[in-house]
CSV table of C-alpha atoms and ligand atoms in Angstrom, one decimal:
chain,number,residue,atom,x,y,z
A,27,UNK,CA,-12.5,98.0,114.6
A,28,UNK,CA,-15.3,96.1,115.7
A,29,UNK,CA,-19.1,96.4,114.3
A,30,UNK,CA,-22.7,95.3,116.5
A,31,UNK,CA,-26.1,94.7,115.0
A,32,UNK,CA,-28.6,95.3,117.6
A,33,UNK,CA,-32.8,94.9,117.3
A,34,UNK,CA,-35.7,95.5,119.1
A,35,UNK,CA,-39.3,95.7,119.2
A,36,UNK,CA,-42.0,96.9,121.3
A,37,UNK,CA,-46.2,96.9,121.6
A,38,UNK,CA,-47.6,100.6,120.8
A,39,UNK,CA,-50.5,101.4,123.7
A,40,UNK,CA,-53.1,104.3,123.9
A,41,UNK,CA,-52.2,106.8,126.9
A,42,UNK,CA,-48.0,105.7,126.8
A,43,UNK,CA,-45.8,108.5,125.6
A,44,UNK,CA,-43.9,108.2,122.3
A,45,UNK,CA,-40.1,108.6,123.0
A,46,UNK,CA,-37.5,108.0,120.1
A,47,UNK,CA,-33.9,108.1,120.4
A,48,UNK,CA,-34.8,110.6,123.3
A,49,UNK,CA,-37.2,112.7,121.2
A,50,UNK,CA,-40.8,113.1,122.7
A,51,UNK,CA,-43.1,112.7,120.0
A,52,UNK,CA,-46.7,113.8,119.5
A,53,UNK,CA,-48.9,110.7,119.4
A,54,UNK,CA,-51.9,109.2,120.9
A,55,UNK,CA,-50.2,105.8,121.3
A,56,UNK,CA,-46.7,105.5,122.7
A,57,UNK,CA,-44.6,102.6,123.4
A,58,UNK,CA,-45.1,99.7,126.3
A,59,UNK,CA,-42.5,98.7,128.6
A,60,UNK,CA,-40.3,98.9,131.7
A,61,UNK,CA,-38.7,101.5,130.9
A,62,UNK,CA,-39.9,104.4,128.2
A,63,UNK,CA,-39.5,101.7,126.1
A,64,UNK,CA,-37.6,103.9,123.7
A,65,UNK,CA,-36.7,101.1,120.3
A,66,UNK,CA,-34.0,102.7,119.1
A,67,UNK,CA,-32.1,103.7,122.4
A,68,UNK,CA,-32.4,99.9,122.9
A,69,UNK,CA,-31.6,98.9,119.4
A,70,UNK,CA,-28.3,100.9,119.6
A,71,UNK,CA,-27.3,99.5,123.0
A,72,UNK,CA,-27.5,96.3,122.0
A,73,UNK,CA,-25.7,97.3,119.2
A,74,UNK,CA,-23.2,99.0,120.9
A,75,UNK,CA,-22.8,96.3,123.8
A,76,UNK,CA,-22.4,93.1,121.0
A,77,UNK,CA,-19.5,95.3,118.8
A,78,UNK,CA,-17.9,95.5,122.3
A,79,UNK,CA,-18.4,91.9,123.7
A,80,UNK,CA,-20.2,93.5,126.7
A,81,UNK,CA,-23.5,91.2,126.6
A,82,UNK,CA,-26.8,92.5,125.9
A,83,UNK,CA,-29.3,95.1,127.7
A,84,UNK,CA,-31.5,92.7,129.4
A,85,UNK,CA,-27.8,91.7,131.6
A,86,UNK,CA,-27.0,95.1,132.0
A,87,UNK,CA,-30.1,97.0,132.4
A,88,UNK,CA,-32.6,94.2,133.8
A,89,UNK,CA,-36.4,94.7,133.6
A,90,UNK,CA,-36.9,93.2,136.9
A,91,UNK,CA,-35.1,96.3,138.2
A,92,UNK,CA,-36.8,98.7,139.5
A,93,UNK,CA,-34.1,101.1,139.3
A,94,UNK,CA,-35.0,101.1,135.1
A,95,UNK,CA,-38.4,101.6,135.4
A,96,UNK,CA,-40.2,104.2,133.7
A,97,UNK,CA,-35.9,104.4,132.7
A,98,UNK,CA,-34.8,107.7,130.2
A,99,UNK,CA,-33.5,104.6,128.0
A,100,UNK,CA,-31.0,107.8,126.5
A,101,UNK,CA,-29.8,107.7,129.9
A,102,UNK,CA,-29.4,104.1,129.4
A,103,UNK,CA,-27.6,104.5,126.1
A,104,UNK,CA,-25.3,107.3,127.1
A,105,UNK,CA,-24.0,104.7,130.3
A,106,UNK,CA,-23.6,101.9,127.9
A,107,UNK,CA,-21.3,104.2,125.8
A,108,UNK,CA,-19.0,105.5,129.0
A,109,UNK,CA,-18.7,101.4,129.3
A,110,UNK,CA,-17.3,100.9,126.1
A,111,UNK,CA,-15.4,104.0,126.3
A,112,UNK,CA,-14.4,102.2,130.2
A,113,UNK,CA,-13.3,99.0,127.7
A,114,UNK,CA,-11.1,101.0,125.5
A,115,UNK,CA,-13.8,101.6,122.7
A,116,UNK,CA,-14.9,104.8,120.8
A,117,UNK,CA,-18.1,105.8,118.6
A,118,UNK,CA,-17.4,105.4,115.4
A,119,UNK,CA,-20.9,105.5,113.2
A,120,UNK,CA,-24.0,104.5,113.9
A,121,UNK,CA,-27.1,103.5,111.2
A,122,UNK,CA,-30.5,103.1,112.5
A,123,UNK,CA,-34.0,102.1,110.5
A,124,UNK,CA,-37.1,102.2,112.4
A,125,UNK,CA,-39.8,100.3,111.2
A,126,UNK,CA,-43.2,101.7,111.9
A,127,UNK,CA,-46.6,102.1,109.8
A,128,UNK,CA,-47.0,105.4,111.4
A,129,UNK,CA,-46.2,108.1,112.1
A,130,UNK,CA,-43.7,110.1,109.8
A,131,UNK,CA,-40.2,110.0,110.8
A,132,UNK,CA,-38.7,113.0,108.8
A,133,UNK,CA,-40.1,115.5,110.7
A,134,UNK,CA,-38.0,114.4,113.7
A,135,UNK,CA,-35.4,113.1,111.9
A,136,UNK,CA,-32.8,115.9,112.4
A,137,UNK,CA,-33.7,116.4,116.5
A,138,UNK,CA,-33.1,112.6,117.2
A,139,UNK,CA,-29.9,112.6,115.1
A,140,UNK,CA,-28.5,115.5,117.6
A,141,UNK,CA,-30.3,114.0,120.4
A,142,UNK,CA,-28.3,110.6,119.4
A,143,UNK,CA,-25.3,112.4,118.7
A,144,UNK,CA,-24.8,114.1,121.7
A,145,UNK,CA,-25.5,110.9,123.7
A,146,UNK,CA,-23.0,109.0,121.8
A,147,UNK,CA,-20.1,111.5,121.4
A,148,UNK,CA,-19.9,111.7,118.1
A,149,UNK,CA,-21.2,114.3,115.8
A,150,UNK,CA,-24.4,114.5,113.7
A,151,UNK,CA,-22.9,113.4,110.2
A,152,UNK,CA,-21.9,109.9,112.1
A,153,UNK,CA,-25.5,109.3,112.8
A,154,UNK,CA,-27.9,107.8,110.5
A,155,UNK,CA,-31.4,107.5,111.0
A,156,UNK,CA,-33.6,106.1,108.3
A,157,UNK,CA,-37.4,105.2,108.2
A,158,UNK,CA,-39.4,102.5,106.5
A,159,UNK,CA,-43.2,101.4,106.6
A,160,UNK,CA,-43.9,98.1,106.7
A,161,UNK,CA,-46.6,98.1,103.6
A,162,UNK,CA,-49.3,97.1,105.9
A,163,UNK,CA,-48.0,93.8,106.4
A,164,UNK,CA,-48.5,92.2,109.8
A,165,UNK,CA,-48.6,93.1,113.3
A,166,UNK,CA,-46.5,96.5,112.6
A,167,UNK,CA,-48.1,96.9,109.5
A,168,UNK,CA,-51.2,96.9,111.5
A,169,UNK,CA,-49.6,99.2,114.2
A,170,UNK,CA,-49.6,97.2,116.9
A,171,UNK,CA,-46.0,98.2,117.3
A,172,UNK,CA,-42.5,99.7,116.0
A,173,UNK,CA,-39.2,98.0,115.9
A,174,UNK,CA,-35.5,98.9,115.1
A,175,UNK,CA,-32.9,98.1,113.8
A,176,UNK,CA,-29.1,99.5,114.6
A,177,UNK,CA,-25.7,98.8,113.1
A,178,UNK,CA,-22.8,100.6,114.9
A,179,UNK,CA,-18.6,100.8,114.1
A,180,UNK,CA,-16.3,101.2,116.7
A,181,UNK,CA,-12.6,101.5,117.3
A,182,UNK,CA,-10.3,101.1,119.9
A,183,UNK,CA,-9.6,104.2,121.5
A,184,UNK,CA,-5.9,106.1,120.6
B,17,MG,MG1,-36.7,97.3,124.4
């Protein structure tokens, strides 16, 4: 067994959509980046790519590429785990917080835990997604932007 911590953050931007762990979300402000700059797609690659010893998502999936731009980063997510499967690795759990002032995650909750699910090959109950506000404190207190956090097991295939 081998575990990954993965983080990531990005600005929040009037006019971008808001896509988390694959889910559109209805909001006036939406993530910035090269690709749909989706925080916990990213956070659990990097999560996923460190409990493997595979690098990092910058190396695999660079943004100077134009391939990954405007990128469905659950796409992304579901190439990083036919890698580790490629390296000999399953899915075991995944645990994910997102930090962000607004808006309300539990409403989505269940849809990105299926969405998740099915891009990581495991099922639902192994998929944990939690959210917490930052109490107003700082720059994603303020909303200038969310951020993520992802802790993932896996195993060595049978
Ligand atoms: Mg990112």
């Amino acid at each position: 067994m081998r575990v990954g911590l993965g983080f990531d953050v990005h600005h929040l931007e009037i006019g971008r959509r808001l896509v988390l762990g694959g889910v559109e979300i209805p909001s006036d402000l939406g993530l910035r980046g090269h690709s749909d700059a989706d925080v916990i797609c990213h956070a659990l690659i990097d999560a996923l790519l460190g409990a493997a010893g595979l690098g990092d998502i910058g190396t695999l999936f660079p943004d100077t590429d134009a391939a990954f731009k405007d990128a469905r980063s659950l796409d992304l997510l579901v190439e990083t785990v036919r890698r580790c499967r490629d390296a000999g690795w399953r899915v075991e759990n995944v645990d994910v917080t997102l930090l962000a002032q607004a808006p309300r995650l539990a409403p989505y909750r269940d849809r990105i835990r299926a969405s998740l699910a099915g891009a990581l090959g495991v099922e639902e109950v192994a998929v944990s997604v939690k959210g917490k506000t930052p109490d107003h404190l700082g720059a994603l207190g303020r909303g200038e932007g969310m951020a993520a956090q992802a802790v993932v097991l896996i195993e060595q295939a049978a």
